[in-house]
CSV table of C-alpha atoms in Angstrom, one decimal:
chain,number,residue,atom,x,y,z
A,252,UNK,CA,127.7,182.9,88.8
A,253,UNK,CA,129.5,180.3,87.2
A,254,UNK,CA,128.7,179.2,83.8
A,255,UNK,CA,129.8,176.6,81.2
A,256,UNK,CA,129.2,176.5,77.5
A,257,UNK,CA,129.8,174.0,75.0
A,258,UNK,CA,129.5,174.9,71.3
A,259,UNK,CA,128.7,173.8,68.9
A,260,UNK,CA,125.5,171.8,70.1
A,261,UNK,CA,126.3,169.0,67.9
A,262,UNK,CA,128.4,167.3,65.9
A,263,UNK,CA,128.4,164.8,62.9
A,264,UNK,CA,131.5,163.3,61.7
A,265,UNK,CA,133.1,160.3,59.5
A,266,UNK,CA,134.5,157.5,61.2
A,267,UNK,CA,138.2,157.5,62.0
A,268,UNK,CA,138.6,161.8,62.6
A,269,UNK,CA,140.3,162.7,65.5
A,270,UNK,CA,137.7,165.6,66.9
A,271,UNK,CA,138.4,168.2,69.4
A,272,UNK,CA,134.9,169.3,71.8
A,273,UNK,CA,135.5,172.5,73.3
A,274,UNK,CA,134.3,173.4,77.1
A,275,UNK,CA,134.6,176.9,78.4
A,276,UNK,CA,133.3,178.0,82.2
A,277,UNK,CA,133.3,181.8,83.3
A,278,UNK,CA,134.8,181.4,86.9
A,279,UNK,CA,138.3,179.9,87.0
A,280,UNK,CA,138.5,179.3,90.7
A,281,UNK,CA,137.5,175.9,90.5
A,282,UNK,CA,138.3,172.3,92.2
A,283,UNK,CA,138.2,170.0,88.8
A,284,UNK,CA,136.4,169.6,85.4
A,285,UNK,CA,135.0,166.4,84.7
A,286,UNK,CA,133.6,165.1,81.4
A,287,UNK,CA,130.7,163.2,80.9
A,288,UNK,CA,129.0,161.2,78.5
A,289,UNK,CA,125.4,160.2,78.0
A,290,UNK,CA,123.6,157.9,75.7
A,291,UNK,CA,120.1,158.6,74.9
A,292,UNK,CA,117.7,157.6,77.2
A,293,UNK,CA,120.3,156.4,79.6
A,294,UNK,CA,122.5,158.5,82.6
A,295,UNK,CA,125.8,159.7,82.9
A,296,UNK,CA,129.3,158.1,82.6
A,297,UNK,CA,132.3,159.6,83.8
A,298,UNK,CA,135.2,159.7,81.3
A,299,UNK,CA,138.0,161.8,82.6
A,300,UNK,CA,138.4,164.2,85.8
A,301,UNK,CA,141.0,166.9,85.4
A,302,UNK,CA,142.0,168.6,89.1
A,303,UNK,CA,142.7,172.0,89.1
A,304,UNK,CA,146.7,171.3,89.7
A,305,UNK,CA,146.4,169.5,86.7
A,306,UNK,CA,147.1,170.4,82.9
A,307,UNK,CA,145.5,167.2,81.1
A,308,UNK,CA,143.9,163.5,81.7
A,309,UNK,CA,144.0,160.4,78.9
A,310,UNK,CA,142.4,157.4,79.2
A,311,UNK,CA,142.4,155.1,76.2
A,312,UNK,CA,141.7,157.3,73.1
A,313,UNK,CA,140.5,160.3,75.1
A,314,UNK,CA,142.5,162.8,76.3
A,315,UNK,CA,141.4,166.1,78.2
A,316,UNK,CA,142.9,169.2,78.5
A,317,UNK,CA,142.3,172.2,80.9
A,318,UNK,CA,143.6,175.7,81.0
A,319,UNK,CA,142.0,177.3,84.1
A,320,UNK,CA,143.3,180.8,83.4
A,321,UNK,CA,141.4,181.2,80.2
A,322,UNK,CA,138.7,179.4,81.7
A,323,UNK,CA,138.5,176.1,78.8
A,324,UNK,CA,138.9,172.7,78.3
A,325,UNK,CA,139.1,170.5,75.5
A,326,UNK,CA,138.2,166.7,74.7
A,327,UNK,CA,140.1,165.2,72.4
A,328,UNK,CA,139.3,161.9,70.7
A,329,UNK,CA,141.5,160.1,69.0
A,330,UNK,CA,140.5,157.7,65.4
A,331,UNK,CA,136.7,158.7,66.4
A,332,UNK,CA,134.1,155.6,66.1
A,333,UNK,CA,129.9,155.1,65.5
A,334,UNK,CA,130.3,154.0,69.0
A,335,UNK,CA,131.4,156.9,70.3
A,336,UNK,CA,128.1,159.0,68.8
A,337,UNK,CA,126.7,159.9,72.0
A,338,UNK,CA,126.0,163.5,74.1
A,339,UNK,CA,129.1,165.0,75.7
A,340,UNK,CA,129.0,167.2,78.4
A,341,UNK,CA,131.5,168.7,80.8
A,342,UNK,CA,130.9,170.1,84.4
A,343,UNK,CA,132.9,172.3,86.9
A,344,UNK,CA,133.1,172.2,91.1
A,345,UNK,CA,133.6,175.3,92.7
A,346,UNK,CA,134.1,173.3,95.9
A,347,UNK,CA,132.0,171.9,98.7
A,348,UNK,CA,128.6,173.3,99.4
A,349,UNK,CA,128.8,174.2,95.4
A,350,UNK,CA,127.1,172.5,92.4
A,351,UNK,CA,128.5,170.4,89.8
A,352,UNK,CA,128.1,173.0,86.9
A,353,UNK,CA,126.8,171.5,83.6
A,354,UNK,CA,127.5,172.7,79.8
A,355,UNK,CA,124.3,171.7,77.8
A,356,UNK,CA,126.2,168.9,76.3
A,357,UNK,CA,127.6,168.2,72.3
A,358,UNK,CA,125.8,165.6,70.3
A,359,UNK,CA,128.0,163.8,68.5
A,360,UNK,CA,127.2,161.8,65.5
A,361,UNK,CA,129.9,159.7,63.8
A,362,UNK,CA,129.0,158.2,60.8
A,363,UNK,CA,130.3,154.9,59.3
B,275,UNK,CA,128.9,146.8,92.0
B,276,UNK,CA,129.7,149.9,94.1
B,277,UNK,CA,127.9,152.7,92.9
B,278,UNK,CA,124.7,155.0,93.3
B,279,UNK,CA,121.4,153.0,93.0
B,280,UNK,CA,118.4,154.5,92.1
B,281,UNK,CA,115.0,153.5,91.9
B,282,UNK,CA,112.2,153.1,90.2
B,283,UNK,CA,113.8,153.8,86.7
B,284,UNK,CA,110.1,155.0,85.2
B,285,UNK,CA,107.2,156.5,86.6
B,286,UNK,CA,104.0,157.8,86.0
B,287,UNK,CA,101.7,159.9,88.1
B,288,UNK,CA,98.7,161.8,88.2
B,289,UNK,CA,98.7,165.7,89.3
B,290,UNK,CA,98.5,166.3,92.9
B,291,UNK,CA,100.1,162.8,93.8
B,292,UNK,CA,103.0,162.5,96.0
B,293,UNK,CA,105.9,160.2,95.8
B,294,UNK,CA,109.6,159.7,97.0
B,295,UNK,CA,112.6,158.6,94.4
B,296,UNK,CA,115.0,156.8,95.9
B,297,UNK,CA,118.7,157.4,95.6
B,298,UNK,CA,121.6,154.8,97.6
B,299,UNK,CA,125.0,155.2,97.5
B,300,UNK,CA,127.9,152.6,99.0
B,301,UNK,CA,130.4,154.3,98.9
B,302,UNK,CA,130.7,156.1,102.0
B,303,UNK,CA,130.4,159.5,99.8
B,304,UNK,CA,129.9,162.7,101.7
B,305,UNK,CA,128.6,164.8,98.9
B,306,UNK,CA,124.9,163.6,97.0
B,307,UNK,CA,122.6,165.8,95.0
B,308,UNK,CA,120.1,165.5,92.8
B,309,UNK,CA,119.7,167.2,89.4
B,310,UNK,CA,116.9,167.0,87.2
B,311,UNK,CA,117.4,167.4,83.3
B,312,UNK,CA,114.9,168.8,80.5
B,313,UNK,CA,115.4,169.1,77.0
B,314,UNK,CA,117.1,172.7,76.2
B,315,UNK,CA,117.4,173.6,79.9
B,316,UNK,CA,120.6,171.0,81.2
B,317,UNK,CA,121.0,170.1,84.3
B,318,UNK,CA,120.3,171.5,87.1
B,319,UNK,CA,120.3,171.1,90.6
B,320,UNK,CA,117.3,170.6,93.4
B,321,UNK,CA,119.0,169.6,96.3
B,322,UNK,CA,122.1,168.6,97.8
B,323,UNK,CA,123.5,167.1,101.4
B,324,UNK,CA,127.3,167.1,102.7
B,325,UNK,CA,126.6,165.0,105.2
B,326,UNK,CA,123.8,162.9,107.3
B,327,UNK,CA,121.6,165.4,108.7
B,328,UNK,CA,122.5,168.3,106.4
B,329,UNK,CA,120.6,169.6,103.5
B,330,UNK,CA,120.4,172.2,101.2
B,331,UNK,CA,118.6,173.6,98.4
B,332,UNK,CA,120.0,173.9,94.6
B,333,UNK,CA,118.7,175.5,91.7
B,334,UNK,CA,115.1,174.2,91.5
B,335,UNK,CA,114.2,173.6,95.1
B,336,UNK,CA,110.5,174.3,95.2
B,337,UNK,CA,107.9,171.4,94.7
B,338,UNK,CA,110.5,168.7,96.5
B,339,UNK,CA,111.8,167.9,99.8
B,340,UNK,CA,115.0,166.0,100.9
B,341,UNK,CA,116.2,164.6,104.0
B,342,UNK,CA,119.6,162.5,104.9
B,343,UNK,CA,119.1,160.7,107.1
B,344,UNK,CA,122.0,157.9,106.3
B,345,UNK,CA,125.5,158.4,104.6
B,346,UNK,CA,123.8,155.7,102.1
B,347,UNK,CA,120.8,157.3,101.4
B,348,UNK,CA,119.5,160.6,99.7
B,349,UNK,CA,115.4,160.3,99.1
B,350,UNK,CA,113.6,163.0,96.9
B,351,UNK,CA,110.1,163.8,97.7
B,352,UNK,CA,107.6,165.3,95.1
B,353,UNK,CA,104.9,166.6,97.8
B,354,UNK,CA,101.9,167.3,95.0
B,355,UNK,CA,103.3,166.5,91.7
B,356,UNK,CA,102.4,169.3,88.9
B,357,UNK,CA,102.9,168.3,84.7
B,358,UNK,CA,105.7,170.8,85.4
B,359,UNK,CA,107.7,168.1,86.9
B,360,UNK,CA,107.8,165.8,84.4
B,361,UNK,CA,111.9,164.9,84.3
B,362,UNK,CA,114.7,162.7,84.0
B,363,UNK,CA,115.9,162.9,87.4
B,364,UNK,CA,119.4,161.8,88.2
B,365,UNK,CA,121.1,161.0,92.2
B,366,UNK,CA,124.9,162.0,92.2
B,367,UNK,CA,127.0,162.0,95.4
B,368,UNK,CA,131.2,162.6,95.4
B,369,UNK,CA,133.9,161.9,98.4
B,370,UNK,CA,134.6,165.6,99.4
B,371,UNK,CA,137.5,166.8,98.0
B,372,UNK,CA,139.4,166.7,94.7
B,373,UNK,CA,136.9,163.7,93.3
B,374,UNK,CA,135.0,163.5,90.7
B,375,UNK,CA,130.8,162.8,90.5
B,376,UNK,CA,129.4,159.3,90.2
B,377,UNK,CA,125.7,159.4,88.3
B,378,UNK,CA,122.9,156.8,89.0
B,379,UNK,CA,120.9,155.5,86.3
B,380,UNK,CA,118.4,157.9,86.2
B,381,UNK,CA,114.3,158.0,87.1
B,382,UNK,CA,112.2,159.2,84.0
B,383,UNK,CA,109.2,160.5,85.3
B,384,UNK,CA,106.2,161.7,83.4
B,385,UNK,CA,103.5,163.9,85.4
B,386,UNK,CA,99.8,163.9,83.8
């Protein structure tokens, strides 16, 4: 059974450091990682999707890493800001008639 | 805007009431599911289709019903709702393959 972890649950930082979130998953025959984020009260917005061929995704000041073999991923964010406090979570597919397999998310704070 | 639309965003009931979220999609996505998320637990999945006429259940079947009737749509059915149901409850669909998740908005529901 597959299963992701995120740790720590959350997160509070000063404006301007670069912060690394860590995602682990237990199975590493996967299709791609994809990382989320969520502001409270509202639903999910997808920020970078990582196929299994692939070794890393940026996109602006975000940039995602994945090592299959040791079953982990990291998001990096670059010169963090308040407006990026918000809940991160990553999620694995296994493949068709699999789930999307959710970490329980960081809470990042960043502080001004 | 392309993307997964779903409604009503809030919603009350009473125990024992019935009621059917909606979830459309128009994107010509193979792949929706729904997930419902509580506070500790994550994600998780109820249901899921790969296609019109094809269903399955996730995680957390019991207490909901699905049926695909449509590539666009994906309706959830609480048959007698129960305080136990009380949720945020998010529609997701994919192309299959190597793609990554699109999220609707979410339906807060509270059960009393």
């Amino acid at each position: 059974k597959q299963e992701v972890t995120q740790i720590p649950a959350a997160l509070s930082v000063p404006e301007g450091e670069n912060l690394v979130l860590n995602c682990s998953f237990t199975d590493s025959a996967i299709y791609n990682l994809q990382w989320f984020r969520q502001d409270p009260g509202k639903g999910l917005t997808s920020l970078l999707l990582i196929q299994s061929s692939q070794r890393e995704q940026t996109s602006g000041r975000l940039n995602a890493s994945l090592d299959k073999s040791s079953g982990r991923s990291t998001l990096y964010i670059a010169a963090s800001q308040p407006g990026d406090s918000a809940t991160y979570l990553c999620a694995v597919w296994t493949g068709a008639n699999s789930k999307l397999t959710f970490g329980k998310g960081i809470t990042l704070s960043v502080r001004p | 805007n392309a993307g997964v639309t779903q409604t009503p965003k809030f919603q009350v009931l009473k125990t024992g009431q019935s009621m059917t979220l909606q979830c459309a999609q128009d994107m010509n996505h193979e792949y929706m599911s729904w997930y419902r998320q509580d506070p500790g637990m994550g994600l998780r999945l109820i249901h899921y289709s790969v296609g019109a006429g094809i269903t399955d259940q996730g995680e957390v079947p019991n207490g909901y019903n699905v049926s695909r009737s449509t590539t666009e749509d994906f309706p959830l059915r609480l048959l007698s709702a129960a305080p136990s149901q009380t949720s945020v409850y998010f529609c997701a669909s994919t192309r299959l393959g190597d793609y990554g998740y699109t999220f609707g908005s979410g339906t807060r529901l509270t059960v009393v």
